[in-house]
Coordinates of C-alpha atoms in Angstrom, one line a residue:
M1 CA 136.9 36.1 87.2
R2 CA 136.4 36.0 90.9
A3 CA 134.1 38.0 93.3
S4 CA 135.4 39.9 96.3
S5 CA 135.5 38.6 99.8
R6 CA 134.2 41.3 102.3
F7 CA 136.0 39.5 105.1
V8 CA 139.4 39.5 103.4
A9 CA 138.8 43.0 102.3
G10 CA 138.0 44.1 105.8
L11 CA 141.2 42.5 107.2
A12 CA 143.4 44.2 104.6
L13 CA 141.8 47.5 105.3
A14 CA 142.1 47.2 109.0
G15 CA 145.8 46.3 108.4
A16 CA 146.3 49.5 106.5
F17 CA 145.1 51.7 109.2
L18 CA 146.9 50.0 111.9
T19 CA 150.2 50.8 110.1
G20 CA 150.0 54.4 111.5
V21 CA 148.8 57.7 110.2
D22 CA 151.7 59.4 108.5
A23 CA 154.5 56.9 109.0
A24 CA 153.7 54.8 105.9
I25 CA 154.5 57.4 103.3
Q26 CA 157.9 59.1 102.6
T27 CA 158.6 62.3 100.6
V28 CA 159.8 61.5 97.0
T29 CA 162.3 63.8 95.3
R30 CA 164.0 64.0 92.0
N31 CA 167.8 64.0 91.8
G32 CA 169.1 64.4 88.3
R33 CA 167.0 61.9 86.3
Y34 CA 165.9 59.6 89.1
L35 CA 163.5 59.5 91.9
Y36 CA 164.3 58.8 95.6
T37 CA 162.5 58.4 98.8
A38 CA 163.6 60.3 102.0
D39 CA 165.6 57.3 103.1
G40 CA 167.7 57.5 100.0
N41 CA 166.3 54.6 98.1
R42 CA 165.6 54.6 94.3
F43 CA 161.8 55.0 93.8
Y44 CA 160.0 53.3 91.0
I45 CA 156.3 54.0 90.1
K46 CA 154.3 50.8 90.3
G47 CA 151.1 52.3 89.5
V48 CA 147.6 51.9 88.0
A49 CA 145.2 54.4 86.4
Y50 CA 142.4 55.0 88.8
Q51 CA 139.5 56.9 87.2
E52 CA 136.1 55.7 86.3
Q53 CA 135.2 56.8 82.8
G54 CA 132.7 59.6 82.2
A55 CA 130.3 59.9 79.4
V56 CA 131.8 59.3 76.0
V57 CA 130.3 60.7 72.8
A58 CA 131.8 59.2 69.7
S59 CA 132.3 61.7 66.8
A60 CA 134.6 62.6 64.0
S61 CA 136.2 65.1 66.3
N62 CA 136.6 62.6 69.1
T63 CA 138.6 59.8 67.6
F64 CA 140.3 59.0 70.9
L65 CA 136.9 58.6 72.5
E66 CA 137.8 61.1 75.3
P67 CA 135.0 61.6 77.9
S68 CA 133.0 64.8 78.1
T69 CA 132.3 64.4 81.9
F70 CA 134.1 63.0 84.7
I71 CA 133.7 61.2 88.1
D72 CA 136.2 62.4 90.7
P73 CA 137.9 59.2 91.9
L74 CA 139.3 60.9 95.0
A75 CA 136.1 62.4 96.4
N76 CA 134.3 59.2 97.2
G77 CA 135.7 57.9 100.6
T78 CA 133.5 54.8 100.5
A79 CA 134.7 53.8 97.1
C80 CA 138.4 54.4 97.9
T81 CA 137.9 52.3 101.1
R82 CA 136.3 49.6 99.0
D83 CA 139.2 49.6 96.4
L84 CA 142.2 49.8 98.8
P85 CA 142.5 46.0 99.5
Y86 CA 142.6 45.3 95.7
L87 CA 145.1 48.1 95.1
Q88 CA 147.2 46.6 97.9
Q89 CA 146.8 43.1 96.4
L90 CA 148.1 44.6 93.0
G91 CA 151.0 45.8 94.9
V92 CA 150.9 49.4 93.6
N93 CA 152.5 52.3 95.2
A94 CA 150.9 55.0 93.0
I95 CA 147.6 55.8 91.3
R96 CA 147.0 58.2 88.6
A97 CA 143.8 60.3 88.6
Y98 CA 143.0 62.1 85.3
S99 CA 140.3 64.6 86.5
V100 CA 139.5 66.0 90.0
N101 CA 137.0 68.5 91.2
S102 CA 138.6 71.1 93.6
S103 CA 135.2 72.0 95.1
L104 CA 134.8 68.6 96.6
N105 CA 136.3 67.0 99.7
H106 CA 139.2 64.6 99.3
D107 CA 140.4 64.0 102.8
S108 CA 139.0 60.5 103.2
C109 CA 140.5 59.1 99.9
M110 CA 143.8 60.8 100.3
Q111 CA 144.3 59.8 103.9
T112 CA 143.3 56.2 103.1
F113 CA 145.8 56.0 100.3
S114 CA 148.6 57.8 102.3
N115 CA 148.1 55.5 105.2
A116 CA 148.7 52.6 102.8
G117 CA 151.8 54.1 101.2
I118 CA 150.1 54.9 97.9
Y119 CA 151.1 58.2 96.0
T120 CA 148.9 60.1 93.6
I121 CA 149.7 61.6 90.3
I122 CA 147.0 64.1 89.5
D123 CA 146.2 65.6 86.1
L124 CA 145.3 69.2 86.4
S125 CA 143.1 69.5 83.3
L126 CA 139.4 68.7 83.0
P127 CA 137.5 67.1 80.1
G128 CA 136.5 69.4 77.3
N129 CA 136.9 73.1 78.0
G130 CA 139.1 72.6 81.0
S131 CA 142.1 71.6 79.0
M132 CA 144.2 73.0 76.2
D133 CA 142.5 72.9 72.9
R134 CA 144.8 71.1 70.5
D135 CA 143.4 73.0 67.4
A136 CA 143.6 76.4 69.1
P137 CA 145.9 76.1 72.1
S138 CA 146.2 79.0 74.5
W139 CA 147.4 79.6 78.1
T140 CA 144.8 81.8 79.8
T141 CA 143.7 83.0 83.2
N142 CA 140.9 80.6 83.5
L143 CA 143.0 77.5 82.9
L144 CA 145.8 78.8 85.2
D145 CA 143.3 79.5 87.9
L146 CA 141.8 76.0 87.5
Y147 CA 145.3 74.6 87.9
I148 CA 146.3 76.5 90.9
E149 CA 143.0 76.1 92.7
T150 CA 143.3 72.3 92.3
I151 CA 146.8 72.4 93.6
N152 CA 145.7 74.6 96.5
V153 CA 143.1 72.0 97.5
F154 CA 145.6 69.1 97.3
S155 CA 148.6 70.9 98.9
K156 CA 147.7 69.7 102.4
Y157 CA 148.2 66.0 101.5
N158 CA 151.5 64.3 101.9
N159 CA 151.1 61.8 99.1
V160 CA 150.9 63.9 96.0
L161 CA 153.7 62.7 93.9
A162 CA 153.2 64.9 90.8
Y163 CA 150.8 67.2 88.9
N164 CA 150.4 66.7 85.2
V165 CA 149.9 70.0 83.3
G166 CA 148.8 68.1 80.2
N167 CA 147.9 64.8 78.7
E168 CA 148.5 64.1 75.0
V169 CA 148.0 67.8 74.1
V170 CA 150.4 67.4 71.2
I171 CA 149.4 64.4 69.0
A172 CA 151.0 65.1 65.6
A173 CA 154.0 66.9 64.0
N174 CA 151.8 69.7 62.7
G175 CA 150.5 70.4 66.2
T176 CA 153.8 70.7 68.0
A177 CA 153.4 74.5 68.3
A178 CA 151.0 73.7 71.2
A179 CA 154.1 72.6 73.2
T180 CA 154.8 76.3 73.9
F181 CA 151.6 76.6 75.9
V182 CA 152.3 73.3 77.8
K183 CA 155.8 74.6 78.7
A184 CA 154.4 77.9 79.9
A185 CA 151.9 76.0 82.0
A186 CA 154.8 73.9 83.6
R187 CA 156.7 77.2 84.2
D188 CA 153.8 78.8 86.0
V189 CA 152.7 75.7 87.9
K190 CA 156.3 75.2 89.1
A191 CA 156.6 78.7 90.2
Y192 CA 153.3 78.4 92.2
L193 CA 154.5 75.2 93.9
N194 CA 157.8 76.8 94.9
S195 CA 155.9 79.8 96.3
I196 CA 153.9 77.5 98.7
N197 CA 156.8 75.3 99.5
S198 CA 155.5 72.2 97.8
G199 CA 157.8 69.5 96.7
A200 CA 155.4 67.9 94.2
L201 CA 156.8 67.2 90.8
V202 CA 155.6 68.9 87.6
G203 CA 154.8 66.3 84.9
Y204 CA 153.4 65.9 81.4
A205 CA 152.0 62.7 79.8
S206 CA 152.7 62.3 76.1
I207 CA 151.2 60.1 73.4
D208 CA 153.8 57.6 71.9
A209 CA 154.7 58.9 68.5
D210 CA 157.3 59.1 65.7
A211 CA 160.7 60.0 67.0
T212 CA 161.0 62.9 64.6
W213 CA 158.7 65.0 66.9
L214 CA 158.4 62.9 70.1
D215 CA 162.2 63.3 70.9
P216 CA 162.1 67.1 70.5
L217 CA 158.9 67.3 72.5
A218 CA 160.4 65.5 75.3
N219 CA 163.7 67.6 75.1
Y220 CA 161.7 70.8 74.7
L221 CA 159.7 70.3 77.9
S222 CA 162.8 69.8 79.9
C223 CA 165.0 72.4 78.4
D224 CA 165.9 76.0 79.3
P225 CA 164.8 78.5 76.7
S226 CA 167.0 81.2 78.4
G227 CA 170.1 79.2 77.8
S228 CA 171.2 79.7 81.4
N229 CA 170.9 76.1 82.7
S230 CA 167.8 77.0 84.7
G231 CA 164.9 74.4 85.4
A232 CA 162.4 77.2 86.1
A233 CA 160.5 76.3 82.8
A234 CA 161.2 72.6 82.7
I235 CA 159.1 69.6 83.8
D236 CA 160.5 67.3 86.4
L237 CA 158.8 64.0 85.2
F238 CA 158.1 63.1 81.6
G239 CA 155.5 60.5 81.1
L240 CA 155.1 58.4 77.9
N241 CA 151.7 56.6 77.3
N242 CA 153.3 53.6 75.6
Y243 CA 151.4 50.5 74.4
E244 CA 154.1 48.9 72.3
W245 CA 154.4 45.6 74.2
C246 CA 151.5 43.4 73.2
G247 CA 151.0 39.8 74.4
N248 CA 154.2 38.0 75.4
S249 CA 156.7 40.2 73.6
T250 CA 160.3 41.0 74.3
F251 CA 162.4 44.0 75.3
E252 CA 164.2 43.8 71.8
A253 CA 160.9 43.8 69.9
S254 CA 159.0 46.4 71.9
Y255 CA 161.2 48.6 74.1
A256 CA 164.7 48.7 72.7
G257 CA 163.9 51.6 70.5
V258 CA 162.3 53.8 73.1
E259 CA 165.1 52.9 75.6
G260 CA 167.6 54.2 73.1
Q261 CA 165.6 57.3 72.3
F262 CA 165.6 58.4 75.9
A263 CA 169.1 57.2 76.9
G264 CA 170.4 60.8 77.4
Y265 CA 167.3 62.4 78.9
N266 CA 167.9 64.9 81.7
V267 CA 164.9 64.5 83.9
A268 CA 162.9 61.5 85.4
A269 CA 160.8 59.5 82.9
Y270 CA 158.1 56.8 83.3
F271 CA 155.4 55.1 81.3
S272 CA 152.4 57.2 82.2
E273 CA 150.3 54.5 80.7
F274 CA 151.0 51.0 79.6
G275 CA 149.0 47.7 78.9
C276 CA 148.3 46.8 75.2
I277 CA 144.9 45.1 74.7
T278 CA 145.2 44.0 71.0
S279 CA 146.6 40.6 72.0
P280 CA 144.5 39.3 74.9
P281 CA 144.8 38.1 77.5
R282 CA 147.1 40.8 78.9
L283 CA 150.0 38.9 80.5
W284 CA 151.7 42.1 81.7
T285 CA 155.2 40.6 81.0
E286 CA 156.3 44.1 80.1
V287 CA 156.5 44.7 83.9
G288 CA 159.5 42.5 84.1
A289 CA 161.3 44.5 81.4
L290 CA 160.2 48.0 82.6
L291 CA 161.2 47.3 86.3
S292 CA 164.6 45.7 85.3
S293 CA 168.2 46.6 85.3
E294 CA 168.0 46.8 81.5
M295 CA 165.5 49.7 81.6
S296 CA 166.2 51.3 85.1
P297 CA 168.9 53.6 83.7
V298 CA 166.3 55.5 81.9
W299 CA 162.8 54.7 83.3
S300 CA 161.3 55.0 86.8
G301 CA 158.4 52.5 86.4
G302 CA 155.0 53.1 85.0
V303 CA 151.2 53.2 85.4
A304 CA 149.1 50.3 84.1
F305 CA 145.9 51.2 82.4
S306 CA 143.2 50.8 83.8
Y307 CA 141.8 49.7 87.2
F308 CA 138.2 50.6 86.2
P309 CA 136.7 49.6 82.9
A310 CA 137.4 52.1 80.1
A311 CA 136.2 52.0 76.4
S312 CA 138.7 53.1 73.8
A313 CA 139.1 53.1 70.0
Q314 CA 141.2 50.0 70.5
G315 CA 138.9 48.2 72.7
Q316 CA 137.9 47.6 76.3
F317 CA 140.3 48.1 79.1
G318 CA 139.8 47.4 82.8
M319 CA 140.9 45.0 85.5
V320 CA 137.8 45.0 87.8
T321 CA 134.1 45.4 87.6
I322 CA 132.0 47.1 90.2
S323 CA 128.5 45.9 91.0
P324 CA 125.6 48.2 90.3
D325 CA 125.2 49.1 93.9
G326 CA 128.9 50.0 94.2
S327 CA 129.6 47.5 97.0
T328 CA 131.4 44.7 95.3
V329 CA 134.5 44.4 93.3
T330 CA 135.1 41.5 90.8
T331 CA 138.6 41.0 89.5
S332 CA 139.6 39.6 86.1
S333 CA 142.6 37.8 84.7
D334 CA 144.1 41.2 83.9
F335 CA 144.1 41.9 87.6
T336 CA 145.7 38.7 88.6
N337 CA 148.3 38.7 85.9
L338 CA 149.3 42.2 86.8
Q339 CA 149.4 41.3 90.4
S340 CA 151.8 38.4 89.8
Q341 CA 154.1 40.6 87.6
Y342 CA 154.3 43.5 90.0
A343 CA 155.1 41.0 92.9
A344 CA 157.8 39.4 90.8
A345 CA 159.5 42.8 89.9
S346 CA 162.7 43.7 91.7
P347 CA 164.2 46.8 90.1
P348 CA 167.8 47.7 91.3
N349 CA 168.4 50.2 93.9
S350 CA 170.8 52.2 91.9
P351 CA 172.4 54.6 91.3
S352 CA 172.6 55.8 94.8
Q353 CA 171.2 59.2 95.4
S354 CA 174.7 60.7 95.9
A355 CA 175.7 59.4 92.5
A356 CA 172.6 60.7 90.6
G357 CA 174.2 64.1 90.0
A358 CA 172.6 67.4 89.4
T359 CA 170.3 68.1 86.5
S360 CA 171.6 70.0 83.5
Y361 CA 169.1 71.9 81.4
P362 CA 170.2 72.1 77.8
S363 CA 169.1 74.7 75.2
C364 CA 165.9 74.0 73.4
P365 CA 165.4 72.2 70.1
Q366 CA 165.4 74.3 67.0
Q367 CA 162.4 74.5 64.8
N368 CA 162.2 72.4 61.7
S369 CA 159.6 70.8 59.4
T370 CA 158.4 68.4 62.1
W371 CA 159.0 70.6 65.2
L372 CA 157.2 73.9 65.1
A373 CA 157.3 75.2 68.8
S374 CA 159.0 78.6 69.4
N375 CA 161.4 79.2 72.3
S376 CA 159.4 82.3 73.1
L377 CA 156.8 81.3 75.6
P378 CA 153.4 83.0 76.4
P379 CA 153.4 85.2 79.4
T380 CA 152.0 84.3 82.8
P381 CA 148.3 85.0 82.6
N382 CA 147.4 88.0 84.7
L383 CA 143.9 87.9 86.1
A384 CA 143.9 91.4 87.6
A385 CA 145.0 92.9 84.2
C386 CA 142.3 91.1 82.4
Q387 CA 139.6 92.2 84.9
C388 CA 140.8 95.7 84.6
L389 CA 140.5 95.5 80.9
E390 CA 137.0 93.9 81.1
N391 CA 135.7 96.8 83.3
N392 CA 136.9 99.4 80.7
L393 CA 135.5 97.7 77.7
S394 CA 132.7 99.6 76.0
C395 CA 130.6 96.6 75.0
Q396 CA 130.5 93.7 77.5
F397 CA 129.5 90.1 76.9
T398 CA 126.3 89.5 78.9
P399 CA 125.0 86.2 77.6
S400 CA 121.3 85.5 77.3
T401 CA 121.7 81.9 78.3
S402 CA 123.3 80.2 81.3
N403 CA 125.0 77.8 78.8
Y404 CA 127.2 80.5 77.5
T405 CA 130.1 78.0 76.8
A406 CA 128.1 76.9 73.8
I407 CA 127.9 80.3 72.2
V408 CA 131.2 82.1 73.0
G409 CA 133.1 80.4 70.1
S410 CA 130.6 81.2 67.3
L411 CA 130.1 84.8 68.6
L412 CA 133.9 85.3 68.5
D413 CA 134.1 84.0 65.1
Y414 CA 131.2 86.3 64.1
A415 CA 132.6 89.3 65.8
C416 CA 136.1 88.7 64.2
S417 CA 134.5 88.4 60.7
L418 CA 132.7 91.7 61.2
I419 CA 135.9 93.4 62.3
G420 CA 137.7 91.8 59.2
Q421 CA 135.1 93.4 57.0
S422 CA 135.9 96.7 58.5
G423 CA 139.6 96.3 57.7
G424 CA 140.5 95.4 61.3
S425 CA 141.9 92.3 63.0
C426 CA 141.5 90.0 65.9
S427 CA 145.2 89.6 66.4
A428 CA 145.0 91.0 69.9
I429 CA 143.3 87.8 71.1
S430 CA 145.4 85.3 69.0
S431 CA 148.3 83.3 70.1
N432 CA 150.9 81.7 67.8
G433 CA 153.2 79.1 69.3
T434 CA 155.2 78.9 66.1
T435 CA 156.1 82.6 65.8
G436 CA 156.2 83.1 69.5
Q437 CA 153.8 86.1 69.2
Y438 CA 150.9 86.3 71.7
G439 CA 148.3 89.1 71.5
A440 CA 147.9 91.4 74.5
V441 CA 144.5 89.9 75.3
S442 CA 145.3 86.3 74.4
E443 CA 146.0 85.5 78.1
C444 CA 142.5 86.4 79.2
D445 CA 139.6 84.0 79.4
P446 CA 137.5 83.7 76.2
T447 CA 134.6 85.7 77.7
I448 CA 136.8 88.7 78.2
M449 CA 138.3 88.2 74.6
L450 CA 134.7 88.2 73.3
S451 CA 133.9 91.4 75.2
Y452 CA 137.1 92.9 73.7
V453 CA 136.3 92.2 70.1
M454 CA 132.7 93.2 70.6
S455 CA 133.9 96.6 71.9
D456 CA 136.2 96.8 68.9
Y457 CA 133.3 96.4 66.5
Y458 CA 131.0 98.7 68.6
I459 CA 133.6 101.6 68.6
A460 CA 134.4 101.0 64.8
T461 CA 130.6 101.5 63.9
G462 CA 130.5 104.8 65.8
A463 CA 129.3 103.5 69.1
N464 CA 126.0 102.4 67.7
A465 CA 124.0 100.6 70.4
Q466 CA 122.8 97.9 68.1
S467 CA 126.4 97.1 67.2
C468 CA 126.8 95.8 70.8
S469 CA 123.7 93.6 70.7
F470 CA 125.1 90.4 69.2
G471 CA 121.8 88.7 69.4
G472 CA 121.0 90.1 72.8
N473 CA 124.3 88.9 74.3
G474 CA 126.0 92.2 74.6
T475 CA 125.4 95.3 76.8
V476 CA 126.9 98.8 76.4
N477 CA 129.1 99.7 79.4
S478 CA 128.2 103.2 80.3
K479 CA 131.2 103.7 82.4
A480 CA 133.7 102.8 79.7
P481 CA 135.7 105.4 77.7
S482 CA 133.6 106.5 74.7
S483 CA 136.3 107.1 72.1
A484 CA 138.7 104.7 70.4
T485 CA 141.6 106.8 71.6
A486 CA 140.5 106.8 75.2
A487 CA 139.5 103.1 75.1
N488 CA 142.9 102.1 73.7
N489 CA 144.7 104.2 76.4
A490 CA 142.6 102.5 79.2
A491 CA 143.2 99.1 77.8
S492 CA 146.9 99.7 77.4
S493 CA 147.1 100.9 81.0
C494 CA 145.4 97.8 82.2
L495 CA 147.6 95.4 80.2
A496 CA 150.9 97.2 80.9
S497 CA 151.8 94.8 83.6
A498 CA 150.5 91.6 81.9
S499 CA 153.7 90.7 79.9
G500 CA 156.5 88.5 81.1
T501 CA 156.5 86.0 83.8
S502 CA 155.5 86.2 87.5
V503 CA 154.6 83.9 90.3
P504 CA 150.9 83.1 90.0
T505 CA 148.5 83.8 92.9
L506 CA 145.1 82.4 93.9
P507 CA 142.1 84.4 92.7
A508 CA 140.4 86.6 95.2
G509 CA 138.2 84.6 97.4
A510 CA 140.0 81.4 97.1
P511 CA 141.1 79.9 100.4
S512 CA 144.8 80.0 101.1
P513 CA 146.9 76.9 100.7
S514 CA 146.4 74.6 103.7
G515 CA 150.2 73.9 103.9
S516 CA 152.9 72.3 101.8
S517 CA 152.6 69.0 100.3
S518 CA 154.3 67.5 103.4
G519 CA 151.2 68.2 105.4
S520 CA 148.6 65.6 106.4
G521 CA 144.9 65.4 105.3
G522 CA 141.9 65.1 107.5
G523 CA 139.8 62.0 107.9
S524 CA 136.2 62.9 107.1
G525 CA 134.5 60.8 104.5
S526 CA 132.4 61.8 101.5
S527 CA 129.5 59.8 100.1
H528 CA 129.0 59.1 96.4
N529 CA 126.5 61.6 95.1
A530 CA 125.7 63.5 92.0
A531 CA 128.1 66.4 92.9
S532 CA 131.0 64.1 92.1
I533 CA 129.9 63.6 88.4
V534 CA 131.0 66.8 86.8
F535 CA 130.4 68.4 83.5
A536 CA 133.1 70.7 82.0
D537 CA 133.4 73.6 84.4
A538 CA 132.2 77.0 83.0
R539 CA 135.2 78.6 84.7
T540 CA 137.4 76.8 82.4
L541 CA 136.0 77.9 79.1
M542 CA 138.7 77.7 76.5
G543 CA 139.1 78.6 72.8
M544 CA 136.7 76.4 71.0
G545 CA 138.1 77.5 67.7
V546 CA 137.9 81.2 68.6
L547 CA 140.9 82.1 66.7
V548 CA 139.6 81.1 63.3
A549 CA 139.3 84.7 62.1
A550 CA 142.4 86.1 63.9
G551 CA 145.1 87.7 61.9
I552 CA 143.1 89.9 59.5
A553 CA 144.8 93.0 58.4
S554 CA 145.7 95.6 61.0
G555 CA 143.9 96.3 64.3
L556 CA 141.4 99.1 65.0
W557 CA 142.9 99.3 68.4
T558 CA 146.6 99.5 68.7
I559 CA 147.3 97.5 71.9
A560 CA 150.8 96.1 71.9

């Protein structure tokens, strides 16, 4: 390992800023299944994962050792300035950020990387409650709002290559129904990007898996469920987190299979993570294969994992270590080996942009024993409809604790069990990606779902005030309709416009987009402080097993 030289780093940084403000970066677009820069050259992602790891709590339910908190890597201008010379030494042209905080300022980092010709791939989800629950997936107003608020903040920067709507949401054949919600997210994010004239790509990063369901997953995310050759619900960029190449392997041993799997794929694809650690040291010889004429007909590069140290179930990743005071970078052999491999890579500049052809969007895969996703997608979540419903509910969730995210799931399960005992059902809040059936309230955030089922029980018990208490977490809404018939009519009226698809809009009070993705960012810096270490945002509260009791008998209310 070798310590950093502040003098060398300073020279590299000065050189980066002398290259000009916006001249260093070109717009990247997708033509067919390939990426091209504005000058017509083929674009390959030579990337690195760029996210310090948050707190990790090992448990039986967290086998992947996923963090429960995050540190926004693009909100600390000092750290980005510190790291830029090393990213340039690596020869990367893209970084992947897994979690960002839309309430923080990203001008300094984004401008620093733009000036250096480095693009960003930004995951829109947050740890924990800010992402789709694999066990009880849904596509709700709070998650949509989180996604488009993040896009809104980053829309002024000219170096956003893509937004990922999910990372490893589907991890097994019996969980493939979750893909319906991922596809709905891609549809709505794409519609929003088009509405603000952004050219950023819409992507998804998949776990590597058995071809019996990985192939249909990739095809499903890029297909047209309407059968009209439309890309409105299709991703632009499929990422595969692939760690098959370990040690000094070969194309035939590690990549020939996946190359054949994706030979006929219709949109751009890349390795959203690569870098096996089970046979150290990491030689990174896979770079020579990935960025070669052998794989360029299918793949557009990849993202090496990870610049920062990161613990995993397989072991320890990371190419650098940062001193405790955050001022010094020390590189490892992982770093120098990747640097050498990226420098030696010379992928072909073919096919030409004019020869890439137009994208064809095929029909979607049919369901079978290993592919469960329906071609009927959830509707676009409608915040106005959900707020209207909430205002008309007889019993409203008013938590007795500020940490209400910890109690919503158990309260929903409890309320649904009470309704079930009364012969009713929580089907109105349930979503089923296999049958393609989505309850009328299933697009609302879980706090509104809870108010809905609390109101259901309250009315079923004759509007008994005690039935709305739920341990002091409910309050009777004196302005709401008092009878079941009137309540149902009011709810049905609110939700009448909540079906189907529409172009998402920002929530009231959110600032308007600062411009399309071709705009430039400002230059103010932001220091590293506690605000950039974020716990799961309460706005993004998700299912947390809330649908355990759904589907019992017939409903007390008849919303359809």
